[in-house]
């Protein structure tokens, strides 16, 4: 049955469906076949857009003849030289010897490699942005290198507002099979073009300047409606964004023990409100489907066995597929299994080292042969970490009084310096904000000696700590009182015009402030100040509270200890019950800033 059909009044589809194929590009399973699309533009001059796979020469030439209806084509436009589209160039030239062949310099170089000739006497070589006038139809060629080969170009027909998009917006599946577009387009995209997100982004930027009403790809259906949907998906895919909320678990299991852990985790994730949990057994599922899922969801669990001092082969292949395609912007969790020397976690994490913007979930679950009770608890904790956002969304499961939410405010950390008339003093604060064009608010705990000093002196300096500040600075200014010690002893400082000291290292700016007003906030006093001097001292990034917690504060040595640990300084209180009025002897924070050692 002929596949010829009108796209517009003067553009005719002449592509073919392939149901004989077993593996597309020698590797992709295509249960619903494949379409190789080709188009004819009928005008004063007639152009044919690309050819088809070598196994469909006669079907395609028949389609072409039907569309041409006795006329002869003037041009064959070659947008892509991969053989699924270019294989019949020589057959076209033999059938229509008067037609010219349109391509770019790279197209013709490849043509010589494939056919032993680049058809010199028929060449029309176009540049990026070059045009071809067919009469009514004005075609513009836009180079799209690496979407999916370096010679690829797409073609815009300004008359019918059609974008001929080469492999872009293509999918697996023949056109005589009705199936969801996104599923097979996503598998096609990540399998074939996934590595080239940056290049696809460039193409999308070029497309955004055009009025496009139809997209005619070289595979898959012609897109005619709701183009924003397809463009949005391509934008998400090519920017490695998260398309669907949920978690994918990819695993291998030799004797079923890793599988049991995966199944338990999947149950826990569902119970905690994860909107979608996808489980892929890498030894049995379609690898391209697993790869597509890895890019589709924002979180992934990798579970595998230690094998030959490395990891199980299917997992190695899977991670290779991800890293080759610039896997990034995900939360990743690990479950490893090993009977005598488990090292799958180390190997998997090492393989992901070059990936950008990955966050790793805690804890790593290490199974020794078969799951034990400790593993079950670890899986529970891992599910909590992975579902943190889902749990917080639900009114039933959200912790509504989790004051650590305050730590997520974008606090910087500062040394506030002052002078009590006899000596300089300083303390660490995280409560400095610009509150109007020329006013800064600084809140200081009344328990701190500096609060008392500033209430009287009405002057202070705010030293903005930078990320190179060591933990010693926090100990010096944060863990002792200026009433009893000289915090500046042995430390080099400089003075601002108000006579107060500022640090000569570990800061990126210093502000001299004069107190204009103050507000009593029970535990703290808010000093509202004007700026009398402001100096930038380095270009290093500002030390934030989060940066301090993650990179500066030493990890408390809690192993083997029972009791409570101070989240601010790491002090350990060894005892079953922490008194409610307990004050940390190091940093002077109260019981609320302690957490139980697990
Ligand atoms: Fe459909 Fe890259 O060829």
Coordinates of C-alpha atoms and ligand atoms in Angstrom, one line a residue:
X1 CA 0.0 0.0 0.0
X2 CA 1.4 3.4 -1.0
X3 CA 2.6 5.6 1.9
X4 CA 2.5 8.8 -0.3
X5 CA 0.4 11.6 1.3
X6 CA 0.1 15.3 1.3
X7 CA 1.8 17.3 4.1
X8 CA 0.7 20.6 2.6
X9 CA -0.7 21.5 -0.8
X10 CA 2.8 21.4 -2.3
X11 CA 4.8 19.1 0.1
X12 CA 4.3 15.4 -0.3
X13 CA 5.5 12.6 2.0
X14 CA 7.3 9.8 0.1
X15 CA 9.0 7.9 3.0
X16 CA 8.8 4.2 3.8
X17 CA 8.0 1.9 6.7
X18 CA 10.5 -0.8 7.7
X19 CA 9.0 -3.8 9.5
X20 CA 11.9 -6.2 8.5
X21 CA 14.5 -4.5 10.6
X22 CA 15.7 -6.4 13.7
X23 CA 18.0 -3.8 15.3
X24 CA 18.1 -0.2 14.3
X25 CA 21.7 1.1 14.0
X26 CA 22.7 -2.4 14.8
X27 CA 21.7 -2.1 18.5
X28 CA 18.2 -0.7 19.2
X29 CA 15.3 -3.0 19.4
X30 CA 12.4 -1.6 17.4
X31 CA 9.4 -3.8 18.0
X32 CA 7.2 -1.5 15.9
X33 CA 9.6 -1.1 13.1
X34 CA 11.1 2.1 11.8
X35 CA 10.1 4.9 9.3
X36 CA 12.6 6.5 6.9
X37 CA 11.0 9.7 5.9
X38 CA 11.5 11.6 2.7
X39 CA 9.6 14.5 1.2
X40 CA 9.0 16.2 -2.2
X41 CA 8.4 19.9 -2.5
X42 CA 6.5 20.7 -5.7
X43 CA 7.2 24.1 -7.1
X44 CA 8.6 25.7 -10.2
X45 CA 11.7 23.8 -9.2
X46 CA 11.1 20.5 -7.5
X47 CA 13.2 19.4 -4.5
X48 CA 13.4 16.0 -2.8
X49 CA 14.4 15.9 0.9
X50 CA 16.7 13.0 1.6
X51 CA 16.5 9.4 0.5
X52 CA 15.8 6.2 2.5
X53 CA 17.5 3.0 3.8
X54 CA 19.1 0.7 1.2
X55 CA 16.5 -2.1 1.7
X56 CA 13.7 0.2 0.4
X57 CA 15.1 1.5 -2.9
X58 CA 12.2 0.5 -5.1
X59 CA 9.4 1.3 -2.7
X60 CA 10.9 4.8 -2.3
X61 CA 11.5 5.4 -6.1
X62 CA 7.9 4.2 -6.7
X63 CA 6.7 6.7 -4.1
X64 CA 8.8 9.4 -5.6
X65 CA 7.4 8.7 -9.1
X66 CA 3.8 8.8 -7.7
X67 CA 4.4 12.2 -6.1
X68 CA 6.2 13.6 -9.1
X69 CA 3.4 12.4 -11.4
X70 CA 5.6 12.5 -14.6
X71 CA 7.7 15.5 -13.6
X72 CA 11.4 15.4 -12.9
X73 CA 13.0 16.7 -9.7
X74 CA 15.6 19.5 -9.9
X75 CA 17.3 18.9 -6.5
X76 CA 18.0 16.2 -4.0
X77 CA 18.7 17.9 -0.7
X78 CA 20.9 15.8 1.6
X79 CA 20.4 16.9 5.2
X80 CA 22.2 13.9 6.8
X81 CA 24.6 11.3 5.5
X82 CA 23.9 8.4 7.8
X83 CA 23.0 5.5 5.5
X84 CA 19.4 5.2 6.8
X85 CA 18.8 8.4 4.9
X86 CA 21.6 8.6 2.3
X87 CA 21.9 5.1 1.0
X88 CA 19.9 5.8 -2.2
X89 CA 21.7 8.9 -3.3
X90 CA 23.4 7.1 -6.2
X91 CA 20.2 5.3 -7.2
X92 CA 18.4 8.7 -7.2
X93 CA 21.2 10.2 -9.4
X94 CA 21.0 7.3 -11.8
X95 CA 17.2 7.6 -12.0
X96 CA 17.1 11.4 -12.3
X97 CA 20.5 12.3 -14.0
X98 CA 19.5 16.0 -14.5
X99 CA 18.9 16.7 -10.8
X100 CA 21.5 18.6 -8.7
X101 CA 22.6 17.3 -5.3
X102 CA 22.4 19.9 -2.5
X103 CA 24.6 19.6 0.6
X104 CA 27.4 21.3 2.6
X105 CA 31.1 20.8 2.3
X106 CA 31.0 18.0 5.0
X107 CA 28.1 16.3 3.2
X108 CA 30.1 15.9 0.0
X109 CA 33.2 14.8 1.8
X110 CA 31.2 11.9 3.4
X111 CA 29.5 11.2 0.0
X112 CA 32.9 10.5 -1.5
X113 CA 33.6 8.1 1.4
X114 CA 30.4 6.2 1.0
X115 CA 30.0 6.2 -2.8
X116 CA 33.5 6.8 -4.1
X117 CA 32.3 10.0 -5.7
X118 CA 30.9 13.3 -4.5
X119 CA 29.0 13.9 -7.7
X120 CA 31.1 16.9 -8.6
X121 CA 29.1 17.8 -11.7
X122 CA 25.9 17.9 -9.8
X123 CA 27.0 19.6 -6.5
X124 CA 25.2 22.6 -5.1
X125 CA 27.3 23.5 -1.9
X126 CA 25.4 25.6 0.6
X127 CA 26.7 27.5 3.6
X128 CA 25.0 27.8 7.0
X129 CA 22.1 30.2 6.5
X130 CA 22.3 29.7 2.8
X131 CA 19.0 29.7 0.8
X132 CA 17.5 27.9 -2.2
X133 CA 14.6 29.5 -4.1
X134 CA 12.2 26.9 -5.7
X135 CA 9.7 29.5 -6.9
X136 CA 7.2 30.1 -4.2
X137 CA 9.2 28.1 -1.6
X138 CA 12.2 29.8 -0.2
X139 CA 14.4 27.2 1.7
X140 CA 16.9 28.2 4.3
X141 CA 19.6 25.8 5.5
X142 CA 20.6 25.8 9.2
X143 CA 23.6 23.7 10.1
X144 CA 23.0 21.5 13.1
X145 CA 26.4 19.7 13.6
X146 CA 26.2 16.6 15.9
X147 CA 22.5 16.4 15.8
X148 CA 23.5 13.7 15.1
X149 CA 26.5 13.7 12.8
X150 CA 28.8 16.7 12.0
X151 CA 27.4 17.4 8.5
X152 CA 23.7 17.5 9.6
X153 CA 21.7 20.5 8.5
X154 CA 18.0 21.3 8.9
X155 CA 15.9 23.1 6.4
X156 CA 13.2 25.8 6.9
X157 CA 10.6 26.4 4.3
X158 CA 9.3 29.9 5.0
X159 CA 6.4 29.6 2.6
X160 CA 4.6 26.6 4.3
X161 CA 6.3 27.3 7.6
X162 CA 7.7 23.8 7.7
X163 CA 10.9 22.8 9.5
X164 CA 12.6 19.7 8.0
X165 CA 14.4 18.7 11.2
X166 CA 16.6 15.8 10.1
X167 CA 17.0 13.3 13.0
X168 CA 15.7 16.0 15.4
X169 CA 12.1 15.2 16.7
X170 CA 12.4 11.7 15.3
X171 CA 11.3 8.4 17.0
X172 CA 11.5 4.7 16.7
X173 CA 8.5 3.0 15.1
X174 CA 6.9 2.8 11.7
X175 CA 4.2 5.2 10.8
X176 CA 1.5 2.6 10.2
X177 CA 1.6 1.7 14.0
X178 CA -0.3 3.8 16.4
X179 CA 1.7 4.4 19.5
X180 CA 2.6 7.1 22.1
X181 CA 5.1 9.6 20.6
X182 CA 7.0 10.6 23.7
X183 CA 7.9 7.0 24.8
X184 CA 9.7 6.0 21.7
X185 CA 10.9 9.5 20.9
X186 CA 12.6 9.7 24.3
X187 CA 14.2 6.3 23.9
X188 CA 15.4 7.3 20.4
X189 CA 16.6 10.7 21.6
X190 CA 18.7 9.5 24.6
X191 CA 20.0 6.5 22.6
X192 CA 21.0 8.4 19.5
X193 CA 21.3 12.1 20.2
X194 CA 21.6 12.1 24.0
X195 CA 25.3 13.0 24.2
X196 CA 24.7 16.1 22.1
X197 CA 22.5 18.2 24.4
X198 CA 24.4 21.4 23.9
X199 CA 24.1 21.1 20.1
X200 CA 20.4 20.4 20.4
X201 CA 20.0 23.5 22.6
X202 CA 21.7 25.5 19.9
X203 CA 19.3 24.2 17.3
X204 CA 16.3 25.0 19.5
X205 CA 17.6 28.5 19.9
X206 CA 17.7 28.9 16.1
X207 CA 14.2 27.3 15.8
X208 CA 12.8 29.8 18.4
X209 CA 13.4 32.6 15.9
X210 CA 11.3 30.9 13.2
X211 CA 7.5 30.7 12.7
X212 CA 7.1 26.9 12.6
X213 CA 3.7 25.3 11.9
X214 CA 4.9 21.8 11.0
X215 CA 7.9 19.7 11.8
X216 CA 9.0 17.1 9.2
X217 CA 11.6 14.8 10.8
X218 CA 13.5 11.9 9.1
X219 CA 11.9 9.4 11.4
X220 CA 8.5 9.3 13.1
X221 CA 5.4 11.2 12.4
X222 CA 5.1 14.7 11.0
X223 CA 4.3 17.0 13.9
X224 CA 1.5 19.4 13.1
X225 CA -0.3 20.4 16.3
X226 CA 0.7 21.5 19.8
X227 CA 4.3 22.0 18.7
X228 CA 5.1 23.6 22.1
X229 CA 4.7 20.2 23.7
X230 CA 7.4 18.6 21.5
X231 CA 9.7 21.7 21.8
X232 CA 9.4 21.7 25.6
X233 CA 10.3 18.0 25.8
X234 CA 13.3 18.6 23.6
X235 CA 14.3 21.5 25.7
X236 CA 14.1 19.3 28.9
X237 CA 15.9 16.4 27.3
X238 CA 18.7 18.5 25.8
X239 CA 19.3 20.4 29.0
X240 CA 19.4 17.2 31.0
X241 CA 16.4 18.4 33.1
X242 CA 13.9 16.3 35.0
X243 CA 11.0 15.4 32.9
X244 CA 9.0 13.2 35.4
X245 CA 8.8 13.2 39.1
X246 CA 9.8 9.8 40.5
X247 CA 12.7 7.4 41.2
X248 CA 14.2 4.7 38.9
X249 CA 16.0 1.7 40.4
X250 CA 18.4 0.0 38.0
X251 CA 19.8 -3.3 39.3
X252 CA 21.5 -6.6 38.6
X253 CA 21.1 -9.6 40.9
X254 CA 22.9 -12.9 40.7
X255 CA 21.0 -15.1 43.2
X256 CA 18.1 -12.8 44.0
X257 CA 19.5 -11.2 47.2
X258 CA 20.1 -7.8 45.7
X259 CA 16.7 -8.1 44.0
X260 CA 15.1 -8.6 47.4
X261 CA 16.6 -5.4 48.7
X262 CA 15.5 -3.5 45.5
X263 CA 11.9 -4.8 46.0
X264 CA 11.9 -3.8 49.6
X265 CA 13.2 -0.3 48.8
X266 CA 10.6 0.1 45.9
X267 CA 7.8 -0.8 48.4
X268 CA 9.2 1.7 50.9
X269 CA 9.4 4.4 48.3
X270 CA 5.9 3.9 47.2
X271 CA 4.7 3.9 50.8
X272 CA 6.4 7.2 51.4
X273 CA 4.5 8.9 48.5
X274 CA 7.0 8.6 45.7
X275 CA 4.7 9.4 42.7
X276 CA 6.4 6.9 40.4
X277 CA 8.8 4.0 41.1
X278 CA 10.4 2.3 38.0
X279 CA 12.4 -0.8 38.5
X280 CA 14.7 -2.1 35.7
X281 CA 16.5 -5.4 35.9
X282 CA 19.4 -4.6 33.6
X283 CA 20.1 -8.2 32.7
X284 CA 16.6 -8.6 31.3
X285 CA 15.1 -5.2 30.3
X286 CA 15.8 -3.3 27.1
X287 CA 19.0 -1.4 27.9
X288 CA 17.9 1.7 25.8
X289 CA 14.7 1.8 27.9
X290 CA 16.7 1.8 31.1
X291 CA 18.9 4.5 29.8
X292 CA 15.9 6.6 28.8
X293 CA 14.4 6.2 32.3
X294 CA 17.7 7.2 33.9
X295 CA 17.5 10.6 32.1
X296 CA 13.8 11.0 32.5
X297 CA 13.6 10.9 36.4
X298 CA 15.5 13.1 38.8
X299 CA 16.6 10.3 41.1
X300 CA 18.2 6.9 40.5
X301 CA 19.2 4.0 42.6
X302 CA 22.0 1.8 41.3
X303 CA 22.1 -1.7 42.9
X304 CA 24.6 -4.3 41.9
X305 CA 26.9 -7.1 43.0
X306 CA 30.7 -6.9 43.4
X307 CA 32.0 -9.1 40.5
X308 CA 35.6 -9.8 39.5
X309 CA 36.7 -7.1 41.9
X310 CA 34.5 -4.7 40.0
X311 CA 30.8 -4.7 39.2
X312 CA 28.4 -6.9 37.4
X313 CA 28.8 -6.5 33.6
X314 CA 25.3 -5.2 32.8
X315 CA 25.7 -2.4 35.4
X316 CA 29.1 -1.5 34.0
X317 CA 27.5 -1.2 30.5
X318 CA 24.6 0.8 31.9
X319 CA 26.8 3.3 33.7
X320 CA 28.9 3.6 30.6
X321 CA 25.8 4.5 28.6
X322 CA 25.0 7.2 31.1
X323 CA 28.4 8.8 31.3
X324 CA 28.9 8.7 27.5
X325 CA 25.7 10.8 27.3
X326 CA 26.6 13.4 29.8
X327 CA 24.5 12.1 32.7
X328 CA 24.1 15.0 35.1
X329 CA 21.8 16.9 37.5
X330 CA 20.5 13.8 39.4
X331 CA 20.3 12.4 42.9
X332 CA 22.1 9.0 43.0
X333 CA 21.8 6.3 45.6
X334 CA 23.8 3.0 45.8
X335 CA 23.1 -0.5 47.0
X336 CA 26.0 -2.9 46.8
X337 CA 26.3 -6.6 47.5
X338 CA 29.4 -8.6 48.1
X339 CA 30.1 -11.8 50.1
X340 CA 33.8 -11.2 51.0
X341 CA 35.0 -7.8 49.7
X342 CA 32.1 -5.6 48.6
X343 CA 33.4 -2.8 46.4
X344 CA 30.6 -2.1 43.9
X345 CA 29.7 1.2 45.5
X346 CA 33.3 2.5 45.2
X347 CA 33.5 1.3 41.5
X348 CA 30.1 2.8 40.6
X349 CA 30.8 6.1 42.3
X350 CA 34.2 6.2 40.6
X351 CA 32.6 5.7 37.2
X352 CA 30.3 8.7 37.8
X353 CA 33.1 11.0 38.9
X354 CA 33.1 13.1 35.7
X355 CA 29.4 13.7 35.8
X356 CA 28.2 17.2 36.6
X357 CA 25.9 18.2 39.4
X358 CA 25.2 14.8 41.0
X359 CA 24.0 14.6 44.6
X360 CA 24.5 11.3 46.4
X361 CA 21.9 9.9 48.7
X362 CA 22.6 8.5 52.2
X363 CA 23.2 5.9 53.4
X364 CA 25.0 3.6 51.0
X365 CA 23.5 0.2 51.7
X366 CA 26.1 -2.6 51.8
X367 CA 24.7 -6.1 51.8
X368 CA 27.0 -9.0 52.7
X369 CA 25.5 -11.9 50.8
X370 CA 21.9 -11.5 52.0
X371 CA 19.9 -8.6 53.6
X372 CA 20.0 -8.5 57.4
X373 CA 18.0 -6.3 59.9
X374 CA 20.6 -3.5 59.7
X375 CA 20.3 -3.4 55.9
X376 CA 16.5 -3.1 56.3
X377 CA 17.0 -0.1 58.6
X378 CA 19.5 1.4 56.1
X379 CA 16.9 0.9 53.3
X380 CA 14.3 2.7 55.4
X381 CA 16.8 5.6 55.9
X382 CA 17.6 5.7 52.3
X383 CA 14.0 5.8 51.3
X384 CA 13.5 8.7 53.7
X385 CA 16.4 10.6 52.1
X386 CA 15.1 9.8 48.5
X387 CA 11.5 10.7 49.4
X388 CA 12.4 13.8 51.5
X389 CA 10.6 16.1 49.1
X390 CA 7.6 13.8 48.7
X391 CA 7.2 13.4 52.5
X392 CA 7.4 17.2 53.0
X393 CA 4.7 17.8 50.4
X394 CA 2.0 15.7 52.1
X395 CA 0.1 17.2 55.1
X396 CA 0.1 13.7 56.7
X397 CA 3.8 13.0 56.5
X398 CA 5.4 16.5 56.5
X399 CA 7.4 17.4 59.6
X400 CA 5.9 20.8 60.2
X401 CA 8.1 22.0 63.0
X402 CA 11.5 21.2 61.6
X403 CA 13.4 24.3 62.5
X404 CA 16.5 23.2 60.5
X405 CA 14.5 24.7 57.6
X406 CA 15.9 28.0 58.9
X407 CA 19.4 26.8 58.1
X408 CA 18.3 26.7 54.4
X409 CA 18.0 30.5 54.4
X410 CA 20.9 32.0 52.5
X411 CA 22.9 32.9 55.6
X412 CA 26.4 34.2 55.2
X413 CA 28.8 33.9 58.1
X414 CA 30.5 37.0 59.5
X415 CA 32.9 38.1 62.2
X416 CA 31.4 41.2 63.9
X417 CA 34.2 43.2 65.6
X418 CA 33.8 45.9 68.3
X419 CA 35.8 47.5 71.1
X420 CA 34.8 47.8 74.8
X421 CA 37.1 50.7 75.5
X422 CA 40.0 48.5 76.6
X423 CA 40.3 45.8 74.0
X424 CA 39.0 44.7 70.7
X425 CA 36.5 41.9 70.5
X426 CA 34.7 39.9 67.9
X427 CA 32.1 37.1 67.5
X428 CA 30.7 34.9 64.7
X429 CA 27.1 35.7 63.5
X430 CA 25.0 34.6 60.7
X431 CA 22.4 37.3 61.0
X432 CA 23.5 40.2 58.9
X433 CA 21.0 41.5 56.3
X434 CA 20.7 44.6 54.1
X435 CA 17.2 45.8 55.0
X436 CA 17.0 49.0 52.9
X437 CA 19.0 51.0 50.5
X438 CA 21.5 52.1 53.1
X439 CA 20.6 50.2 56.3
X440 CA 22.1 46.9 57.5
X441 CA 20.5 44.9 60.3
X442 CA 22.7 42.9 62.6
X443 CA 21.2 40.6 65.2
X444 CA 23.3 39.5 68.2
X445 CA 22.4 37.2 71.0
X446 CA 22.1 39.0 74.3
X447 CA 24.2 36.3 76.0
X448 CA 27.2 37.4 73.9
X449 CA 29.5 40.0 75.5
X450 CA 29.7 41.8 72.1
X451 CA 26.0 42.6 72.3
X452 CA 26.5 44.4 75.5
X453 CA 29.6 46.2 74.1
X454 CA 27.8 47.3 70.9
X455 CA 24.8 48.6 72.8
X456 CA 27.1 51.0 74.5
X457 CA 29.7 51.8 71.8
X458 CA 27.1 51.9 68.9
X459 CA 29.9 51.0 66.4
X460 CA 30.9 47.7 64.8
X461 CA 32.6 46.2 61.8
X462 CA 31.1 43.3 59.8
X463 CA 33.8 41.1 58.4
X464 CA 32.3 39.0 55.5
X465 CA 34.0 35.6 55.8
X466 CA 35.1 33.9 52.5
X467 CA 35.2 30.2 51.8
X468 CA 38.9 29.9 52.6
X469 CA 38.3 30.7 56.3
X470 CA 39.5 27.7 58.4
X471 CA 37.7 26.1 61.3
X472 CA 40.2 27.9 63.7
X473 CA 38.6 31.2 62.9
X474 CA 35.2 29.8 64.1
X475 CA 36.8 28.4 67.2
X476 CA 38.6 31.7 67.9
X477 CA 35.6 34.0 67.5
X478 CA 32.7 31.5 68.2
X479 CA 33.7 29.2 71.0
X480 CA 34.9 31.5 73.7
X481 CA 33.8 34.7 75.4
X482 CA 35.5 38.1 74.9
X483 CA 34.7 38.9 78.5
X484 CA 37.4 36.4 79.6
X485 CA 39.8 36.1 76.7
X486 CA 41.5 38.4 74.1
X487 CA 40.2 36.9 70.9
X488 CA 42.7 38.8 68.8
X489 CA 45.7 37.7 70.7
X490 CA 48.5 36.7 68.3
X491 CA 46.4 37.7 65.3
X492 CA 47.3 40.3 62.7
X493 CA 44.5 42.8 62.0
X494 CA 44.1 46.2 60.3
X495 CA 41.9 49.1 61.4
X496 CA 39.1 50.8 59.5
X497 CA 38.4 54.6 59.9
X498 CA 36.2 54.0 63.0
X499 CA 39.2 52.5 64.8
X500 CA 37.8 49.0 64.9
X501 CA 39.8 46.0 63.8
X502 CA 39.1 43.9 60.7
X503 CA 40.6 40.6 59.6
X504 CA 43.5 40.7 57.1
X505 CA 42.7 37.2 55.9
X506 CA 39.7 35.0 55.2
X507 CA 37.3 37.8 54.4
X508 CA 36.1 39.2 51.1
X509 CA 34.7 42.5 52.4
X510 CA 34.4 44.6 55.5
X511 CA 31.6 47.0 56.4
X512 CA 31.9 49.6 59.1
X513 CA 28.5 50.3 60.7
X514 CA 27.1 52.9 63.0
X515 CA 24.0 51.9 65.1
X516 CA 21.0 54.1 64.4
X517 CA 18.4 52.1 66.2
X518 CA 17.9 48.9 68.0
X519 CA 15.0 46.5 68.5
X520 CA 14.7 44.0 71.4
X521 CA 13.9 40.5 70.0
X522 CA 13.9 38.6 73.3
X523 CA 16.9 36.4 72.8
X524 CA 18.6 38.9 70.4
X525 CA 18.9 42.6 69.8
X526 CA 18.6 43.8 66.3
X527 CA 21.0 46.7 65.6
X528 CA 19.8 48.8 62.6
X529 CA 22.9 50.5 61.3
X530 CA 24.0 52.9 58.6
X531 CA 27.2 52.1 56.6
X532 CA 30.1 54.4 57.2
X533 CA 32.7 52.5 55.2
X534 CA 32.6 49.5 52.9
X535 CA 35.7 47.8 51.5
X536 CA 36.0 44.8 49.1
X537 CA 39.1 42.8 50.1
X538 CA 39.0 39.8 47.8
X539 CA 37.0 38.0 45.0
X540 CA 36.6 34.8 46.9
X541 CA 33.1 33.5 47.4
X542 CA 31.2 34.3 50.6
X543 CA 31.2 31.6 53.3
X544 CA 27.6 30.5 53.7
X545 CA 26.2 28.5 56.6
X546 CA 25.7 25.5 54.3
X547 CA 29.3 25.7 53.0
X548 CA 30.6 25.8 56.6
X549 CA 28.5 22.8 57.6
X550 CA 29.6 20.8 54.6
X551 CA 33.2 21.8 54.1
X552 CA 34.7 23.5 57.1
X553 CA 33.2 22.1 60.3
X554 CA 35.1 18.8 61.1
X555 CA 33.0 15.7 61.0
X556 CA 32.3 14.8 64.7
X557 CA 34.0 11.5 65.7
X558 CA 30.8 9.8 66.8
X559 CA 31.8 6.3 65.8
X560 CA 31.4 3.9 68.8
X561 CA 30.0 6.7 71.0
X562 CA 26.5 7.0 72.4
X563 CA 24.8 10.2 73.3
X564 CA 24.3 13.6 71.6
X565 CA 26.3 15.7 69.1
X566 CA 26.2 19.5 68.7
X567 CA 25.3 20.3 65.1
X568 CA 27.1 23.6 65.4
X569 CA 30.6 22.6 66.6
X570 CA 30.6 18.8 66.8
X571 CA 30.9 18.6 70.6
X572 CA 29.7 15.2 71.9
X573 CA 27.6 14.9 75.1
X574 CA 27.9 11.3 76.2
X575 CA 24.8 10.3 78.1
X576 CA 21.4 8.9 77.3
X577 CA 19.4 12.0 78.2
X578 CA 20.4 15.5 77.2
X579 CA 19.3 18.0 79.8
X580 CA 16.8 20.5 78.4
X581 CA 18.9 23.5 79.6
X582 CA 22.2 22.1 78.4
X583 CA 24.5 24.6 76.8
X584 CA 27.3 23.4 74.6
X585 CA 30.6 24.1 76.4
X586 CA 32.4 24.8 73.2
X587 CA 30.0 27.0 71.1
X588 CA 27.4 27.9 73.7
X589 CA 24.5 26.7 71.6
X590 CA 21.6 25.2 73.5
X591 CA 20.1 21.7 73.5
X592 CA 18.0 22.4 70.4
X593 CA 21.1 22.3 68.4
X594 CA 22.0 18.8 69.5
X595 CA 21.1 15.6 67.7
X596 CA 21.1 12.0 68.9
X597 CA 24.1 9.9 67.7
X598 CA 22.6 7.1 65.6
Ligands
LIG1 FE1 18.4 8.6 11.2 FE2 21.4 9.8 12.3 O1 20.2 8.9 11.2

